[in-house]
């Protein structure tokens, strides 16, 4: 008898952790790691120095919070902007600057977008997100979506940057299980950049071949010359 596959809250949390590392590592060109241990918590909070949060709803509801210390926020900001071609002289020097907040908001949006896309394919459900919010704060602010959840669960995971600066992911979600009823195939990830690059290479190769004369062109001309044509 085939074993039934069950996806739990912690499996969903793991998917979110993978989205965080994937997006931040790609954006910054540096290594991002998360702890193998997850902490059960009773409440979710925005904490200093930068707190980011986004709500999602649909197949299941929840709240995602990422709390950055100033050092981790500035390391991620610096690496990301340098990857984008900015010079050191153009970078903000304080974590409270609008440039840092805007960049963190953009990355948060990419993280949750990657997460919702993966969930839609793997769990055959749909969730939508609202616009991420960023706050540079110096006090703890409690955040809750308990009013929307029947059996709320909260988790905290510790992340570290390449320079061992720390930030924290917090997830509040309804206790849930997804049970697979039958086999299905998940769609492959679509990478538009790879498609564009492949088409460009194809066009380039086609253009190169078109410019090259046929291998027997010289032989045909010699024959025509001998015949006086």
mmCIF file of C-alpha atoms in Angstrom:
data_model
loop_
_atom_site.group_PDB
_atom_site.id
_atom_site.type_symbol
_atom_site.label_atom_id
_atom_site.label_comp_id
_atom_site.label_asym_id
_atom_site.label_seq_id
_atom_site.Cartn_x
_atom_site.Cartn_y
_atom_site.Cartn_z
ATOM 1 C CA UNK A 1 0.000 0.000 0.000
ATOM 2 C CA UNK A 2 1.411 3.374 -0.991
ATOM 3 C CA UNK A 3 2.375 5.599 1.913
ATOM 4 C CA UNK A 4 0.357 8.813 2.031
ATOM 5 C CA UNK A 5 2.464 11.973 1.778
ATOM 6 C CA UNK A 6 1.658 14.612 4.412
ATOM 7 C CA UNK A 7 3.032 18.173 4.384
ATOM 8 C CA UNK A 8 2.948 19.921 7.766
ATOM 9 C CA UNK A 9 3.478 23.451 9.062
ATOM 10 C CA UNK A 10 7.182 22.774 9.569
ATOM 11 C CA UNK A 11 7.538 21.555 5.974
ATOM 12 C CA UNK A 12 6.021 24.857 4.842
ATOM 13 C CA UNK A 13 8.475 26.696 7.098
ATOM 14 C CA UNK A 14 11.357 24.795 5.481
ATOM 15 C CA UNK A 15 10.159 25.895 2.042
ATOM 16 C CA UNK A 16 10.163 29.497 3.265
ATOM 17 C CA UNK A 17 13.696 29.143 4.672
ATOM 18 C CA UNK A 18 14.906 27.834 1.310
ATOM 19 C CA UNK A 19 13.330 30.831 -0.439
ATOM 20 C CA UNK A 20 15.126 33.203 1.953
ATOM 21 C CA UNK A 21 18.545 31.640 1.329
ATOM 22 C CA UNK A 22 17.969 31.293 -2.422
ATOM 23 C CA UNK A 23 16.892 34.895 -3.002
ATOM 24 C CA UNK A 24 19.420 36.543 -0.679
ATOM 25 C CA UNK A 25 22.355 34.402 -1.841
ATOM 26 C CA UNK A 26 21.544 35.140 -5.492
ATOM 27 C CA UNK A 27 20.999 38.857 -4.875
ATOM 28 C CA UNK A 28 24.151 39.394 -2.818
ATOM 29 C CA UNK A 29 26.497 36.839 -4.354
ATOM 30 C CA UNK A 30 27.327 35.645 -0.839
ATOM 31 C CA UNK A 31 26.534 32.687 1.385
ATOM 32 C CA UNK A 32 23.404 32.721 3.557
ATOM 33 C CA UNK A 33 22.751 29.932 6.082
ATOM 34 C CA UNK A 34 20.003 29.027 8.501
ATOM 35 C CA UNK A 35 20.035 27.027 11.724
ATOM 36 C CA UNK A 36 19.117 23.346 11.701
ATOM 37 C CA UNK A 37 17.058 24.008 14.832
ATOM 38 C CA UNK A 38 13.728 25.830 14.792
ATOM 39 C CA UNK A 39 12.274 27.569 17.842
ATOM 40 C CA UNK A 40 8.611 27.412 18.822
ATOM 41 C CA UNK A 41 7.432 30.840 19.971
ATOM 42 C CA UNK A 42 4.176 32.198 21.385
ATOM 43 C CA UNK A 43 4.111 35.524 19.552
ATOM 44 C CA UNK A 44 5.707 37.212 16.549
ATOM 45 C CA UNK A 45 7.410 40.591 16.888
ATOM 46 C CA UNK A 46 9.139 43.261 14.872
ATOM 47 C CA UNK A 47 12.490 43.947 16.514
ATOM 48 C CA UNK A 48 15.354 46.420 16.092
ATOM 49 C CA UNK A 49 17.088 47.422 13.956
ATOM 50 C CA UNK A 50 15.014 46.750 10.811
ATOM 51 C CA UNK A 51 11.790 44.777 10.836
ATOM 52 C CA UNK A 52 10.143 43.548 7.631
ATOM 53 C CA UNK A 53 6.735 41.927 7.482
ATOM 54 C CA UNK A 54 4.243 40.677 4.912
ATOM 55 C CA UNK A 55 0.838 38.996 5.219
ATOM 56 C CA UNK A 56 -0.361 36.233 2.913
ATOM 57 C CA UNK A 57 -3.756 34.654 2.428
ATOM 58 C CA UNK A 58 -5.528 32.067 0.290
ATOM 59 C CA UNK A 59 -5.178 28.296 0.739
ATOM 60 C CA UNK A 60 -3.829 29.139 4.184
ATOM 61 C CA UNK A 61 -3.101 32.402 5.984
ATOM 62 C CA UNK A 62 -0.035 33.654 7.773
ATOM 63 C CA UNK A 63 2.458 36.350 8.617
ATOM 64 C CA UNK A 64 6.158 36.433 7.714
ATOM 65 C CA UNK A 65 8.562 38.664 9.642
ATOM 66 C CA UNK A 66 12.309 39.092 9.142
ATOM 67 C CA UNK A 67 14.218 41.055 11.779
ATOM 68 C CA UNK A 68 17.637 42.384 10.765
ATOM 69 C CA UNK A 69 20.295 43.719 13.068
ATOM 70 C CA UNK A 70 21.967 46.810 11.638
ATOM 71 C CA UNK A 71 25.153 44.906 10.735
ATOM 72 C CA UNK A 72 23.335 42.147 8.825
ATOM 73 C CA UNK A 73 21.088 44.654 7.028
ATOM 74 C CA UNK A 74 24.055 46.757 5.926
ATOM 75 C CA UNK A 75 26.047 43.706 4.786
ATOM 76 C CA UNK A 76 23.154 42.466 2.637
ATOM 77 C CA UNK A 77 22.458 45.977 1.328
ATOM 78 C CA UNK A 78 26.120 46.594 0.458
ATOM 79 C CA UNK A 79 26.620 43.243 -1.299
ATOM 80 C CA UNK A 80 23.385 43.606 -3.255
ATOM 81 C CA UNK A 81 24.125 47.125 -4.482
ATOM 82 C CA UNK A 82 27.693 46.222 -5.449
ATOM 83 C CA UNK A 83 26.312 43.249 -7.398
ATOM 84 C CA UNK A 84 24.065 45.726 -9.202
ATOM 85 C CA UNK A 85 27.101 47.780 -10.261
ATOM 86 C CA UNK A 86 26.946 50.587 -7.685
ATOM 87 C CA UNK A 87 30.206 52.044 -6.400
ATOM 88 C CA UNK A 88 31.197 52.212 -2.726
ATOM 89 C CA UNK A 89 30.904 56.006 -2.797
ATOM 90 C CA UNK A 90 27.226 55.805 -3.781
ATOM 91 C CA UNK A 91 26.179 53.494 -0.937
ATOM 92 C CA UNK A 92 24.197 54.615 2.106
ATOM 93 C CA UNK A 93 26.129 54.571 5.376
ATOM 94 C CA UNK A 94 23.248 54.144 7.854
ATOM 95 C CA UNK A 95 20.694 51.335 8.151
ATOM 96 C CA UNK A 96 17.989 53.962 8.768
ATOM 97 C CA UNK A 97 18.365 55.475 5.276
ATOM 98 C CA UNK A 98 15.513 55.138 2.783
ATOM 99 C CA UNK A 99 17.789 53.362 0.306
ATOM 100 C CA UNK A 100 18.389 50.487 2.729
ATOM 101 C CA UNK A 101 14.690 50.194 3.598
ATOM 102 C CA UNK A 102 13.620 50.221 -0.053
ATOM 103 C CA UNK A 103 16.156 47.548 -0.973
ATOM 104 C CA UNK A 104 15.100 45.341 1.947
ATOM 105 C CA UNK A 105 11.472 45.731 0.901
ATOM 106 C CA UNK A 106 12.336 44.661 -2.639
ATOM 107 C CA UNK A 107 14.193 41.578 -1.395
ATOM 108 C CA UNK A 108 11.356 40.704 0.985
ATOM 109 C CA UNK A 109 8.935 40.883 -1.929
ATOM 110 C CA UNK A 110 11.150 38.535 -3.973
ATOM 111 C CA UNK A 111 11.453 36.086 -1.060
ATOM 112 C CA UNK A 112 7.725 35.801 -0.457
ATOM 113 C CA UNK A 113 7.084 35.706 -4.211
ATOM 114 C CA UNK A 114 9.452 32.753 -4.574
ATOM 115 C CA UNK A 115 7.815 31.088 -1.571
ATOM 116 C CA UNK A 116 4.248 31.494 -2.846
ATOM 117 C CA UNK A 117 5.268 30.268 -6.299
ATOM 118 C CA UNK A 118 6.851 27.128 -4.852
ATOM 119 C CA UNK A 119 3.873 26.462 -2.587
ATOM 120 C CA UNK A 120 1.449 26.834 -5.500
ATOM 121 C CA UNK A 121 3.303 24.127 -7.458
ATOM 122 C CA UNK A 122 4.158 21.701 -4.658
ATOM 123 C CA UNK A 123 0.907 21.875 -2.669
ATOM 124 C CA UNK A 124 -1.503 22.521 -5.547
ATOM 125 C CA UNK A 125 -2.963 25.532 -3.746
ATOM 126 C CA UNK A 126 -2.799 29.282 -4.140
ATOM 127 C CA UNK A 127 -1.786 32.027 -1.742
ATOM 128 C CA UNK A 128 -1.453 35.744 -2.341
ATOM 129 C CA UNK A 129 0.674 38.306 -0.537
ATOM 130 C CA UNK A 130 0.270 41.964 0.275
ATOM 131 C CA UNK A 131 2.971 44.604 -0.172
ATOM 132 C CA UNK A 132 5.877 44.093 2.280
ATOM 133 C CA UNK A 133 6.394 46.769 4.937
ATOM 134 C CA UNK A 134 9.750 47.868 6.346
ATOM 135 C CA UNK A 135 10.338 49.672 9.642
ATOM 136 C CA UNK A 136 13.580 50.963 11.112
ATOM 137 C CA UNK A 137 12.751 50.725 14.811
ATOM 138 C CA UNK A 138 14.458 50.910 18.204
ATOM 139 C CA UNK A 139 11.779 49.093 20.210
ATOM 140 C CA UNK A 140 10.050 45.738 19.946
ATOM 141 C CA UNK A 141 6.597 45.785 18.343
ATOM 142 C CA UNK A 142 4.308 42.774 18.682
ATOM 143 C CA UNK A 143 2.615 41.608 15.456
ATOM 144 C CA UNK A 144 -0.275 39.175 15.364
ATOM 145 C CA UNK A 145 -2.694 37.563 12.908
ATOM 146 C CA UNK A 146 -4.300 35.376 15.571
ATOM 147 C CA UNK A 147 -7.746 36.793 14.833
ATOM 148 C CA UNK A 148 -7.581 35.192 11.365
ATOM 149 C CA UNK A 149 -6.222 31.842 12.528
ATOM 150 C CA UNK A 150 -8.115 29.017 14.240
ATOM 151 C CA UNK A 151 -5.063 27.194 15.606
ATOM 152 C CA UNK A 152 -2.110 29.583 15.308
ATOM 153 C CA UNK A 153 1.455 28.321 15.366
ATOM 154 C CA UNK A 154 4.575 30.471 15.453
ATOM 155 C CA UNK A 155 8.182 29.599 14.634
ATOM 156 C CA UNK A 156 11.517 31.434 14.669
ATOM 157 C CA UNK A 157 14.603 30.483 12.651
ATOM 158 C CA UNK A 158 18.071 32.027 12.980
ATOM 159 C CA UNK A 159 19.957 32.988 9.803
ATOM 160 C CA UNK A 160 23.570 34.069 9.379
ATOM 161 C CA UNK A 161 25.388 35.969 6.643
ATOM 162 C CA UNK A 162 28.802 35.243 5.185
ATOM 163 C CA UNK A 163 30.353 37.542 7.830
ATOM 164 C CA UNK A 164 28.374 35.809 10.590
ATOM 165 C CA UNK A 165 25.936 38.664 11.107
ATOM 166 C CA UNK A 166 22.568 37.455 12.367
ATOM 167 C CA UNK A 167 18.954 37.968 11.339
ATOM 168 C CA UNK A 168 15.765 36.148 12.283
ATOM 169 C CA UNK A 169 12.778 34.787 10.381
ATOM 170 C CA UNK A 170 9.465 34.481 12.203
ATOM 171 C CA UNK A 171 6.407 32.746 10.760
ATOM 172 C CA UNK A 172 2.869 32.735 12.174
ATOM 173 C CA UNK A 173 0.549 30.316 10.420
ATOM 174 C CA UNK A 174 -2.565 28.259 11.018
ATOM 175 C CA UNK A 175 -1.769 24.691 12.041
ATOM 176 C CA UNK A 176 -2.314 22.787 8.827
ATOM 177 C CA UNK A 177 -1.625 19.557 6.991
ATOM 178 C CA UNK A 178 -1.718 18.880 3.261
ATOM 179 C CA UNK A 179 -2.387 15.246 2.370
ATOM 180 C CA UNK A 180 -1.552 14.036 -1.133
ATOM 181 C CA UNK A 181 -4.481 12.119 -2.634
ATOM 182 C CA UNK A 182 -2.808 11.057 -5.892
ATOM 183 C CA UNK A 183 0.403 11.496 -7.867
ATOM 184 C CA UNK A 184 0.931 14.680 -9.873
ATOM 185 C CA UNK A 185 3.750 16.342 -11.759
ATOM 186 C CA UNK A 186 5.028 19.736 -10.682
ATOM 187 C CA UNK A 187 5.817 22.303 -13.344
ATOM 188 C CA UNK A 188 9.459 23.088 -13.975
ATOM 189 C CA UNK A 189 10.718 26.493 -12.904
ATOM 190 C CA UNK A 190 10.569 28.992 -15.745
ATOM 191 C CA UNK A 191 13.647 31.198 -15.981
ATOM 192 C CA UNK A 192 13.013 34.034 -18.459
ATOM 193 C CA UNK A 193 16.663 35.145 -18.354
ATOM 194 C CA UNK A 194 17.841 31.706 -19.493
ATOM 195 C CA UNK A 195 15.273 31.676 -22.295
ATOM 196 C CA UNK A 196 16.335 35.112 -23.516
ATOM 197 C CA UNK A 197 20.008 34.100 -23.400
ATOM 198 C CA UNK A 198 19.319 30.870 -25.322
ATOM 199 C CA UNK A 199 17.385 32.746 -28.026
ATOM 200 C CA UNK A 200 20.153 35.343 -28.306
ATOM 201 C CA UNK A 201 22.795 32.614 -28.718
ATOM 202 C CA UNK A 202 20.640 30.865 -31.333
ATOM 203 C CA UNK A 203 20.260 34.093 -33.310
ATOM 204 C CA UNK A 204 23.983 34.794 -33.022
ATOM 205 C CA UNK A 205 24.935 31.326 -34.233
ATOM 206 C CA UNK A 206 22.459 31.553 -37.123
ATOM 207 C CA UNK A 207 23.895 34.899 -38.165
ATOM 208 C CA UNK A 208 27.439 33.531 -38.080
ATOM 209 C CA UNK A 209 26.518 30.538 -40.233
ATOM 210 C CA UNK A 210 24.744 32.767 -42.745
ATOM 211 C CA UNK A 211 27.900 34.825 -43.232
ATOM 212 C CA UNK A 212 30.110 31.798 -43.871
ATOM 213 C CA UNK A 213 30.364 30.846 -47.610
ATOM 214 C CA UNK A 214 29.493 27.259 -48.503
ATOM 215 C CA UNK A 215 32.472 24.903 -48.326
ATOM 216 C CA UNK A 216 32.216 24.027 -52.042
ATOM 217 C CA UNK A 217 31.728 27.612 -53.281
ATOM 218 C CA UNK A 218 35.363 27.914 -54.435
ATOM 219 C CA UNK A 219 35.193 24.567 -56.290
ATOM 220 C CA UNK A 220 32.029 25.577 -58.135
ATOM 221 C CA UNK A 221 33.615 28.851 -59.280
ATOM 222 C CA UNK A 222 36.732 27.079 -60.612
ATOM 223 C CA UNK A 223 34.516 24.745 -62.670
ATOM 224 C CA UNK A 224 32.592 27.662 -64.119
ATOM 225 C CA UNK A 225 35.862 29.424 -65.022
ATOM 226 C CA UNK A 226 37.106 26.333 -66.896
ATOM 227 C CA UNK A 227 33.866 26.201 -68.885
ATOM 228 C CA UNK A 228 34.194 29.886 -69.699
ATOM 229 C CA UNK A 229 30.966 30.752 -67.911
#
